[in-house]
Short mmCIF file of C-alpha atoms and ligand atoms in Angstrom, two decimals:
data_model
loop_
_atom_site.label_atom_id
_atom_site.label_comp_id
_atom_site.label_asym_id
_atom_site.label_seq_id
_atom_site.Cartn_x
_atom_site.Cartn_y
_atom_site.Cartn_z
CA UNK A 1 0.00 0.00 0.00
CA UNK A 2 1.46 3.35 -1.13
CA UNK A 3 2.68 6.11 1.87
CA UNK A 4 -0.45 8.15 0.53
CA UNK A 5 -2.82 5.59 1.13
CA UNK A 6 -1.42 4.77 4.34
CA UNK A 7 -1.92 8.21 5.58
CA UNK A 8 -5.80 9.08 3.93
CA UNK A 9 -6.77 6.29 5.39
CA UNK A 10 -5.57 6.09 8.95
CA UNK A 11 -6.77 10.43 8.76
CA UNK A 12 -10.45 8.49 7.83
CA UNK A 13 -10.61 6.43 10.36
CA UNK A 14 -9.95 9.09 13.33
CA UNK A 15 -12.68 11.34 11.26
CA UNK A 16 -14.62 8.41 11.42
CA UNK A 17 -14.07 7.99 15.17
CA UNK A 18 -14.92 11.49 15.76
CA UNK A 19 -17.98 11.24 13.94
CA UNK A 20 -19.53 8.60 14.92
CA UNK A 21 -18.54 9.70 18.90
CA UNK A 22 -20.68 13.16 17.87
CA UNK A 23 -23.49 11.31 16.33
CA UNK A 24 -23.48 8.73 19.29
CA UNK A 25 -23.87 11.53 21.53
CA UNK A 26 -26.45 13.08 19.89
CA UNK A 27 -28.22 9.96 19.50
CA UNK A 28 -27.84 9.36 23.42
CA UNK A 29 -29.01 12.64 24.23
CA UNK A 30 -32.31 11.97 21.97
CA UNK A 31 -32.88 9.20 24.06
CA UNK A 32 -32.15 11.02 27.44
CA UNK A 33 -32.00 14.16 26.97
CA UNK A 34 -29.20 16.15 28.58
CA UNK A 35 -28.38 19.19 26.67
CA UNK A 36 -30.02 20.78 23.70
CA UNK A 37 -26.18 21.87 23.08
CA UNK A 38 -25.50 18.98 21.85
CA UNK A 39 -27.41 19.40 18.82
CA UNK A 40 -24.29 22.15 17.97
CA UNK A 41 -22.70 18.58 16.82
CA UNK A 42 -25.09 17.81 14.31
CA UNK A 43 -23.25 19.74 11.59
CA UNK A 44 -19.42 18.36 12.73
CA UNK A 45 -20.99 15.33 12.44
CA UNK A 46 -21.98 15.37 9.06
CA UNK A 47 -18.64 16.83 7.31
CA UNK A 48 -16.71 14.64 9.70
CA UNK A 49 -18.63 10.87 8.40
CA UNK A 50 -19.27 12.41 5.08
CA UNK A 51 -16.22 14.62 3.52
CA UNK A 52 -13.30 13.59 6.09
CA UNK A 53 -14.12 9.91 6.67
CA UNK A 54 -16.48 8.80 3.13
CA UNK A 55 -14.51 10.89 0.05
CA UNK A 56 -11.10 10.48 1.71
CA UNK A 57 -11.54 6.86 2.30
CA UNK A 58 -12.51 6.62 -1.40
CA UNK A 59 -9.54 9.32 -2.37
CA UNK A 60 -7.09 7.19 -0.54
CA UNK A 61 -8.22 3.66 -2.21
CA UNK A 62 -8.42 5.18 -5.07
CA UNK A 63 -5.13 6.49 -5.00
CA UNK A 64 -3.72 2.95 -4.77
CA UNK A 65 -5.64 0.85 -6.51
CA UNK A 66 -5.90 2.76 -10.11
CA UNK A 67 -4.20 1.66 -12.87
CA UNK A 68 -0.38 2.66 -12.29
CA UNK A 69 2.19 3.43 -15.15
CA UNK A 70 5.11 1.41 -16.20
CA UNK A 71 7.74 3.96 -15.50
CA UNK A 72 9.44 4.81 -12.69
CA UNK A 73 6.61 7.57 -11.39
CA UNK A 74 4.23 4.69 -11.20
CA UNK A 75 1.75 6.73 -9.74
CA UNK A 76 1.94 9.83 -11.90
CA UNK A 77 2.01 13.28 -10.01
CA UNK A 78 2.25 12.01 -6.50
CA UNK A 79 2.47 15.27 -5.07
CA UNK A 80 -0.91 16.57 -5.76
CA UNK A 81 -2.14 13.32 -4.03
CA UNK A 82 -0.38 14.79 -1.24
CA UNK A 83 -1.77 18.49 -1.71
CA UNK A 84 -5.29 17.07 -1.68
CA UNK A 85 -4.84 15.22 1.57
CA UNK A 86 -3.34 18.27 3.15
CA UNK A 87 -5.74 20.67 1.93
CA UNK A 88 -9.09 18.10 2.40
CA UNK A 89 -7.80 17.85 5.95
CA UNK A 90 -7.48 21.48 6.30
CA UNK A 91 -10.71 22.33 4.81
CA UNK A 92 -12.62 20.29 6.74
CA UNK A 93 -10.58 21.42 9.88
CA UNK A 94 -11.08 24.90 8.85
CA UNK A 95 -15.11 24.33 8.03
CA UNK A 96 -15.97 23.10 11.91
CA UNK A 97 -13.84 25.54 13.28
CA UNK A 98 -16.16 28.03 10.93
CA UNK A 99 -19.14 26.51 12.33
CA UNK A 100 -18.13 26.50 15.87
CA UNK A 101 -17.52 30.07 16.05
CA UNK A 102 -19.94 30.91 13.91
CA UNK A 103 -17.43 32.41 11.27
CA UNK A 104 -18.96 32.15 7.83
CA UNK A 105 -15.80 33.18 6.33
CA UNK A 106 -13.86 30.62 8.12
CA UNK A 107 -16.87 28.30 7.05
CA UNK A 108 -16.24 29.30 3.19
CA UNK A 109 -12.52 29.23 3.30
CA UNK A 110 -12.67 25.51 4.27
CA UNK A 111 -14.92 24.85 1.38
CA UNK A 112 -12.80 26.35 -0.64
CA UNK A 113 -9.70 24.35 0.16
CA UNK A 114 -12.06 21.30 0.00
CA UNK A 115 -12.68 22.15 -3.84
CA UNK A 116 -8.81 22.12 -4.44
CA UNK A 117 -8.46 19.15 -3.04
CA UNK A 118 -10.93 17.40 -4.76
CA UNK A 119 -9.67 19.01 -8.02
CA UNK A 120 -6.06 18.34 -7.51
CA UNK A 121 -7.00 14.88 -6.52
CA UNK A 122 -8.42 14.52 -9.80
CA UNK A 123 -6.23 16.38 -11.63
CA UNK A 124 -3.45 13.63 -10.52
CA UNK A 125 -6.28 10.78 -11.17
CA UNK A 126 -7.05 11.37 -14.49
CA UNK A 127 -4.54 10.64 -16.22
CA UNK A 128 -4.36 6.88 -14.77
CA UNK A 129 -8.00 6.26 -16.12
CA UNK A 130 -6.95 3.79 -18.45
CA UNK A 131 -7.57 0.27 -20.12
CA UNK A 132 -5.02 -2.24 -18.49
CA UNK A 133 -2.50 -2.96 -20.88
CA UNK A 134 -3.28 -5.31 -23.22
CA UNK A 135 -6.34 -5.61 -22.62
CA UNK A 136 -8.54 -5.66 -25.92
CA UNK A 137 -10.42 -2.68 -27.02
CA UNK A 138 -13.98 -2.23 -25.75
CA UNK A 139 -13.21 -4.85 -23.02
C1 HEM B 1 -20.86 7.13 7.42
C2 HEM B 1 -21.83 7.16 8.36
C3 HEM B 1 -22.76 8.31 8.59
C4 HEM B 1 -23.18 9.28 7.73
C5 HEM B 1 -22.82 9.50 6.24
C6 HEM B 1 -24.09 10.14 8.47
C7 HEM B 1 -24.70 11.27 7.94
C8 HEM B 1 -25.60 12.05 8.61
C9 HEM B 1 -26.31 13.18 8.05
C10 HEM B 1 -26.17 13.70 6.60
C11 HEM B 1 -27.09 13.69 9.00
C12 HEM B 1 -28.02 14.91 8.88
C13 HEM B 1 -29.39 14.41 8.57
C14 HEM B 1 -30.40 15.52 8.62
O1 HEM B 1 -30.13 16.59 9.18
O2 HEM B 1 -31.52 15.31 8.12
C15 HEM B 1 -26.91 12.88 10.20
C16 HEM B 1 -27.57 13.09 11.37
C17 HEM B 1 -27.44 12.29 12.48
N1 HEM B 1 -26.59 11.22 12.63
FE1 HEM B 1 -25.34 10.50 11.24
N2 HEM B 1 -24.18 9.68 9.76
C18 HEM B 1 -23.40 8.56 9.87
C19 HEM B 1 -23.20 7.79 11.00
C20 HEM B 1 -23.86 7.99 12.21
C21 HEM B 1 -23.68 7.18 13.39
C22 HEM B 1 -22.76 5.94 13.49
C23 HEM B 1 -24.50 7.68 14.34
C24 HEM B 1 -24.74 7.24 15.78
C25 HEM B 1 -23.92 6.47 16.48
C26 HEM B 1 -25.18 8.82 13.78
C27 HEM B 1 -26.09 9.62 14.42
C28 HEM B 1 -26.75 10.68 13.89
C29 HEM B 1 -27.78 11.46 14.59
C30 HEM B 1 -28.30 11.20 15.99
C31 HEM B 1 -28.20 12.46 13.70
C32 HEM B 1 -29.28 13.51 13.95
C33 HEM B 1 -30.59 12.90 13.47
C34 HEM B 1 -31.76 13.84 13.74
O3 HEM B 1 -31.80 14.93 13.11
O4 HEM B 1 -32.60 13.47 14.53
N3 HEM B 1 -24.76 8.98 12.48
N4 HEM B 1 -25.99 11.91 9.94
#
């Protein structure tokens, strides 16, 4: 498993703990209710399961298990892999903090660097969209 991989997915997984910590305590506190604070988690929640644990789960499989080229860069442009982990990471970062504090700009910023990511992350995808080689045409 490539470095990159290594890295989006173990980030995931401690989105994924996060998450599902919020949305267990949100779940708890419908049950027996404590706080109505706790519904401030609600949106953390969300971008934590869906943008830090689902798409960079998928970005970081993805990253490994496309087809690779023959040369020696056998995974193309590596380093925009590596720019759209640090700036998914930082956008969603940036996005809660927004929310927390109630700082729309903060909140737009982090969207912002989310979009790069996911554009850089394709950018370096794209060109390993390919037919295996030697595969037949059309197959
Ligand atoms: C990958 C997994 C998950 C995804 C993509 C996800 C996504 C979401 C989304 C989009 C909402 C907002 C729904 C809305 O406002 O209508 C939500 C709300 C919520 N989630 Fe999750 N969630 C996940 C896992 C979990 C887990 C594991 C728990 C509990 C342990 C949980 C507990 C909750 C609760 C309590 C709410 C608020 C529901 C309400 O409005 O009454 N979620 N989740």
């Amino acid at each position: 498993m490539p470095r990159l991989t290594v890295w989006m997915v173990r980030a995931a997984l401690l989105h994924l703990g996060a998450g599902f910590t919020f949305g267990a305590l949100m779940l708890l506190n419908k049950g027996a209710p404590v706080s109505g604070e706790i519904w401030r988690l609600l949106w953390p929640h969300v971008e934590l399961v869906l943008v830090g644990w689902t798409l960079q789960l998928g970005m970081g499989v993805a990253f490994w298990i496309m087809p690779r080229f023959s040369g020696e860069r056998r995974y193309g442009r590596v380093w925009l892999g590596w720019a759209a982990f640090g700036l998914l990471n930082a956008g969603v970062v940036a996005v809660i903090g927004g929310q927390w504090a109630g700082v729309d700009g903060l909140v737009a910023a982090g969207r912002a660097l989310e979009v790069l990511a996911v554009g850089g992350f394709a950018l370096h995808l794209w060109p390993r969209i390919k037919p295996l080689g030697g595969q037949a045409a059309g197959a």
